[in-house]
mmCIF file of C-alpha atoms and ligand atoms in Angstrom:
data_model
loop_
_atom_site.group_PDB
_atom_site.id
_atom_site.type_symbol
_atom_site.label_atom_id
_atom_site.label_comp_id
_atom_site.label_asym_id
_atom_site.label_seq_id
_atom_site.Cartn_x
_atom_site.Cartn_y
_atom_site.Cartn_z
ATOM 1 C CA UNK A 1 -8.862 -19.528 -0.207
ATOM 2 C CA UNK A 2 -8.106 -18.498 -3.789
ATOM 3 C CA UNK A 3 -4.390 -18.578 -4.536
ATOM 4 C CA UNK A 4 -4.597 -18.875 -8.508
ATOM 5 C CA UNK A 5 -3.025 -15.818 -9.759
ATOM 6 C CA UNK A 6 -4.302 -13.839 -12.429
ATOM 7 C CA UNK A 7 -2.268 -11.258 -14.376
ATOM 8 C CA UNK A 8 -5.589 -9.089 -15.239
ATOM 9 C CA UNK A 9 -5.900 -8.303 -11.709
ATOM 10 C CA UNK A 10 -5.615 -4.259 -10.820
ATOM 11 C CA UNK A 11 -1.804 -4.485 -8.947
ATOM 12 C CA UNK A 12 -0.417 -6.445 -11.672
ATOM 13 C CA UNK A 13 -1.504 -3.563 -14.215
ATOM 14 C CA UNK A 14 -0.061 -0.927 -12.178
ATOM 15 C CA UNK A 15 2.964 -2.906 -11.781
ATOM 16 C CA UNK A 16 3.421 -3.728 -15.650
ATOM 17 C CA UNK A 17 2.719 0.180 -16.300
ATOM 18 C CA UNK A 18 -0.705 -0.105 -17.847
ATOM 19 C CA UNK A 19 -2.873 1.428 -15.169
ATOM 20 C CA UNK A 20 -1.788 5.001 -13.414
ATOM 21 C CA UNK A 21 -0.746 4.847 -9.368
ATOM 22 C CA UNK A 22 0.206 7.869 -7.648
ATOM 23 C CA UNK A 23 3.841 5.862 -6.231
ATOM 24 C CA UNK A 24 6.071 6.658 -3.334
ATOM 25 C CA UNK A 25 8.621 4.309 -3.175
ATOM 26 C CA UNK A 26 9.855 1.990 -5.610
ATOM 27 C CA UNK A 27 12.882 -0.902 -5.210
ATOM 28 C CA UNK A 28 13.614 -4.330 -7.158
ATOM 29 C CA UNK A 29 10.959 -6.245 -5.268
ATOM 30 C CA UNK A 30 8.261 -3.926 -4.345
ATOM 31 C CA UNK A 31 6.247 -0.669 -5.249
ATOM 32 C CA UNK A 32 4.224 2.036 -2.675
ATOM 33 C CA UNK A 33 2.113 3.996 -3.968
ATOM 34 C CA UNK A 34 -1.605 6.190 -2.249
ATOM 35 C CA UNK A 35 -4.254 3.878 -2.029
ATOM 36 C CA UNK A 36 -7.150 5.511 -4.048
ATOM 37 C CA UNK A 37 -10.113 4.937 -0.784
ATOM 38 C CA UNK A 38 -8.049 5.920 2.102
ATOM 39 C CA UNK A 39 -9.049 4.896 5.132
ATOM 40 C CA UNK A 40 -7.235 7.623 6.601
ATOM 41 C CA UNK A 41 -4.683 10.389 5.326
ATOM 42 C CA UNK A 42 -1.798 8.881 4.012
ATOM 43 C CA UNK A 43 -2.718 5.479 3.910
ATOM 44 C CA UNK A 44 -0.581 3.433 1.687
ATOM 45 C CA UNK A 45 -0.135 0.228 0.333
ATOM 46 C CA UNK A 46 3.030 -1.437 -0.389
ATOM 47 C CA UNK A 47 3.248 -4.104 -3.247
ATOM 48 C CA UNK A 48 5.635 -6.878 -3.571
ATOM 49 C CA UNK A 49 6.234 -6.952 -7.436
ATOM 50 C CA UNK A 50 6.490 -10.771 -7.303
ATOM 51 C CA UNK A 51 3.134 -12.641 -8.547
ATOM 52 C CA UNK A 52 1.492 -13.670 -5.563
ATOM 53 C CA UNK A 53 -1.864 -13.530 -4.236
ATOM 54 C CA UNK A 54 -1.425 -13.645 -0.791
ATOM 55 C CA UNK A 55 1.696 -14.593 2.260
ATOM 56 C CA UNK A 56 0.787 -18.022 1.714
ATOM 57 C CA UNK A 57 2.256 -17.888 -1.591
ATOM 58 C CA UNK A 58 4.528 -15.167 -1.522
ATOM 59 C CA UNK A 59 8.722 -16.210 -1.641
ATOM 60 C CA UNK A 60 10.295 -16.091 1.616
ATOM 61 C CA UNK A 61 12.761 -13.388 -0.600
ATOM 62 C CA UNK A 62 9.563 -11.599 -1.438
ATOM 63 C CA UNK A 63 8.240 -11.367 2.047
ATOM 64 C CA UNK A 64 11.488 -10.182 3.586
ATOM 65 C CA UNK A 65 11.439 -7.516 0.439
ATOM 66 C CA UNK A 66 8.408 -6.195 1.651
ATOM 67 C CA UNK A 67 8.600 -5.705 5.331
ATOM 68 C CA UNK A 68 11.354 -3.869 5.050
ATOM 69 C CA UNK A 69 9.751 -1.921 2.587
ATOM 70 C CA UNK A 70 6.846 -1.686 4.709
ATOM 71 C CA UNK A 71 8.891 -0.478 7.599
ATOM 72 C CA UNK A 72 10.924 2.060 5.312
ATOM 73 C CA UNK A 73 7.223 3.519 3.696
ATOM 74 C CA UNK A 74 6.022 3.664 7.779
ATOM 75 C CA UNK A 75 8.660 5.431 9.150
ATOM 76 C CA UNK A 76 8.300 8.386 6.211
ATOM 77 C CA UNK A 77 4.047 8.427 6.527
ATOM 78 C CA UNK A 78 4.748 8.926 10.588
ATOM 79 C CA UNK A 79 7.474 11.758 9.547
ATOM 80 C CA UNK A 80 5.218 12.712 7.216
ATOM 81 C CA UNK A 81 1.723 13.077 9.417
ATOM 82 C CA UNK A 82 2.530 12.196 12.524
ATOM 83 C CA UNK A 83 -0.639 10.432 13.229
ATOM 84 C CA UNK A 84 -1.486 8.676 17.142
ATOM 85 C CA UNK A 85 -0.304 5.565 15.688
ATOM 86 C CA UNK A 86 0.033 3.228 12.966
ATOM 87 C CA UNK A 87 -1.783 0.057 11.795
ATOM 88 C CA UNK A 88 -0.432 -2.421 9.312
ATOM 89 C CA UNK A 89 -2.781 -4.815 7.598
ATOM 90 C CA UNK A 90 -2.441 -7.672 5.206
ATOM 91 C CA UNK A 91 -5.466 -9.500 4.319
ATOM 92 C CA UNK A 92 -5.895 -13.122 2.526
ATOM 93 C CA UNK A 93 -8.615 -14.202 1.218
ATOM 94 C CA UNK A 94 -12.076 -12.603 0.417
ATOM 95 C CA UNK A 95 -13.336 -13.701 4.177
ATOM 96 C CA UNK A 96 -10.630 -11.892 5.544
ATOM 97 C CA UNK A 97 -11.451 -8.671 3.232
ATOM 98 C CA UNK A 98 -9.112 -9.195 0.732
ATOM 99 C CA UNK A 99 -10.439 -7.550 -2.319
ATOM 100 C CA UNK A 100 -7.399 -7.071 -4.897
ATOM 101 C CA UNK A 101 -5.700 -10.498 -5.416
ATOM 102 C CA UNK A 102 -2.153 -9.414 -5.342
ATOM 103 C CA UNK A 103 -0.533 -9.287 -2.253
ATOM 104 C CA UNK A 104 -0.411 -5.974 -0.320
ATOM 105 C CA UNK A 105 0.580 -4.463 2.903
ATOM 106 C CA UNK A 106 -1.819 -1.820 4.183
ATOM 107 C CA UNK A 107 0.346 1.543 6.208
ATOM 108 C CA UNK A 108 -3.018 3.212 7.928
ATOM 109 C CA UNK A 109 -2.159 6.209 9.841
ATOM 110 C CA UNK A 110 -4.727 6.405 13.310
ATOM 111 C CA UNK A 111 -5.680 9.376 14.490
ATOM 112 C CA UNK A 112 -7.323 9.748 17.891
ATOM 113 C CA UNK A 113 -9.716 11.884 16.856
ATOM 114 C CA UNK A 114 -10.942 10.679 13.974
ATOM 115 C CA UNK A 115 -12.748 7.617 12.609
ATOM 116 C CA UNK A 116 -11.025 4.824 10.379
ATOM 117 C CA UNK A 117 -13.019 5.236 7.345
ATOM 118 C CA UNK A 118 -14.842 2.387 5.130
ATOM 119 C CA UNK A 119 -12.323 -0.349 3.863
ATOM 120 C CA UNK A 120 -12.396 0.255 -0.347
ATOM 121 C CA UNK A 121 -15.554 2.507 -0.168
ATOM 122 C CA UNK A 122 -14.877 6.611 -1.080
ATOM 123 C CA UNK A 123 -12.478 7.500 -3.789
ATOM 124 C CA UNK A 124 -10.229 10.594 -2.758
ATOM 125 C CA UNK A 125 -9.554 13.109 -5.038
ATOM 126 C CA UNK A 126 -6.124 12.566 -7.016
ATOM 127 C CA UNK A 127 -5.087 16.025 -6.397
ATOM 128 C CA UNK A 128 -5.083 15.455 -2.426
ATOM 129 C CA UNK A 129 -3.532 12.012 -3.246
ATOM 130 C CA UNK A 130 -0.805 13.572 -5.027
ATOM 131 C CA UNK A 131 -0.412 16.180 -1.834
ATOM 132 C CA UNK A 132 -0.115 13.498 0.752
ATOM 133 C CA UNK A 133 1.894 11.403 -1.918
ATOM 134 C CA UNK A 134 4.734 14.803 -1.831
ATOM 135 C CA UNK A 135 5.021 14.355 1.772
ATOM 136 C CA UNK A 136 5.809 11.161 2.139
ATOM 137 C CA UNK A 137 8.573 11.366 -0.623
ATOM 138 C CA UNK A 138 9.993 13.827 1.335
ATOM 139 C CA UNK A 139 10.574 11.939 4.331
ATOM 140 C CA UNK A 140 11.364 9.211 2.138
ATOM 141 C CA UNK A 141 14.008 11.491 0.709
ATOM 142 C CA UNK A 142 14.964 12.870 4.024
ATOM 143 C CA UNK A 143 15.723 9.376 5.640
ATOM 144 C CA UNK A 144 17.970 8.657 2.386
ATOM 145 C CA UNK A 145 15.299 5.510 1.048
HETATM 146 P P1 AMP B 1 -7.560 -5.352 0.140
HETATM 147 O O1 AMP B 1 -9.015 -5.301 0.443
HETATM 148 O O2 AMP B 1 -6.674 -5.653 1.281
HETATM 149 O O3 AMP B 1 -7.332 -6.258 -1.059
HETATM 150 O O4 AMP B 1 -7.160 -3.877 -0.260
HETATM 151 C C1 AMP B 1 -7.155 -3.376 -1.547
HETATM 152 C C2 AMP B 1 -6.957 -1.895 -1.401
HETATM 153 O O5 AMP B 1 -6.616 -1.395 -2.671
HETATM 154 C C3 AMP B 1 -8.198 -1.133 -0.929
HETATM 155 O O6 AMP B 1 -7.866 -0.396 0.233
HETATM 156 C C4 AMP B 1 -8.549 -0.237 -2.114
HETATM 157 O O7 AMP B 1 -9.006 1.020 -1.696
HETATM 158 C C5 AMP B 1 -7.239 -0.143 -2.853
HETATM 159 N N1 AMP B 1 -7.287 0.053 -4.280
HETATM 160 C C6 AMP B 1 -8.115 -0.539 -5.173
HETATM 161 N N2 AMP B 1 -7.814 -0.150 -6.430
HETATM 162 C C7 AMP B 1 -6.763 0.695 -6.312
HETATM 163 C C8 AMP B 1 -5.989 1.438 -7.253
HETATM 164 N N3 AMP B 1 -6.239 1.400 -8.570
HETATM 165 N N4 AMP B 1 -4.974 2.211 -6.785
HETATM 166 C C9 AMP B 1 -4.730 2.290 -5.464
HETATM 167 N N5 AMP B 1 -5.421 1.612 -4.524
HETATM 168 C C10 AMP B 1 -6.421 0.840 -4.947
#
């Protein structure tokens, strides 16, 4: 399993500013933001801002840091689209489906009704990004994170 880390990967670029990200949430150890080929409406991905590939090699600081981000981000996408449930994902390691080399935690709302779309497959379009983004601020706003 690849734990070198390198700087050029796509996360590190959003976090040093240099690529766009349509963000939620921000604190001193990790970022939220709309991941670009939802799987479902409103799934998000929170992003420890530490440089670590994967858990393995992510600070036990860091890892605190980002599950209670995680939890914080959840609780305002269920507020926000109260979906049938929620399913949280962290993967490590190409086998496992990793495909961005910075360690992320996946928030992907489940609706009965409806089928998880393809993992990293169909762009969305910013402007519905952006919508679903507004929500979830809200409830971010409205549980005071
Ligand atoms: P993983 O396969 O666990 O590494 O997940 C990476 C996720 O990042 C996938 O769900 C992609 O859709 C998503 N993604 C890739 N590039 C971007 C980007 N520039 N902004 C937001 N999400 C992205």
């Amino acid at each position: 399993m690849d734990t070198q880390y390198s700087p050029n990967n796509i996360f590190a670029k959003i976090l040093r500013g240099e690529m766009p990200c349509i963000k939620v949430y921000e604190d001193d150890d990790t970022i939220a933001f709309m991941d670009i080929m939802p799987q479902a409406d409103g799934h998000t991905l929170v992003v420890p801002k530490e440089a670590a590939v994967n858990l393995f090699d992510l600070s036990e600081r860091g890892a605190q840091a980002a599950i209670v981000a995680t939890q914080r981000v959840a609780r305002a996408v269920r507020a926000a689209f109260s979906p049938d449930g929620i399913s949280i994902g962290q993967f490590n390691g190409a086998a496992a489906g990793q495909t961005v080399p910075h360690i992320h935690f996946h928030i992907v709302p489940r609706y009965n009704d409806q089928a998880l779309r393809g993992h990293a497959r169909d762009m969305q379009e910013p402007d519905v990004l952006k919508g679903h983004a507004e929500r979830i601020i809200a409830a971010l706003r409205e549980q005071g994170a």
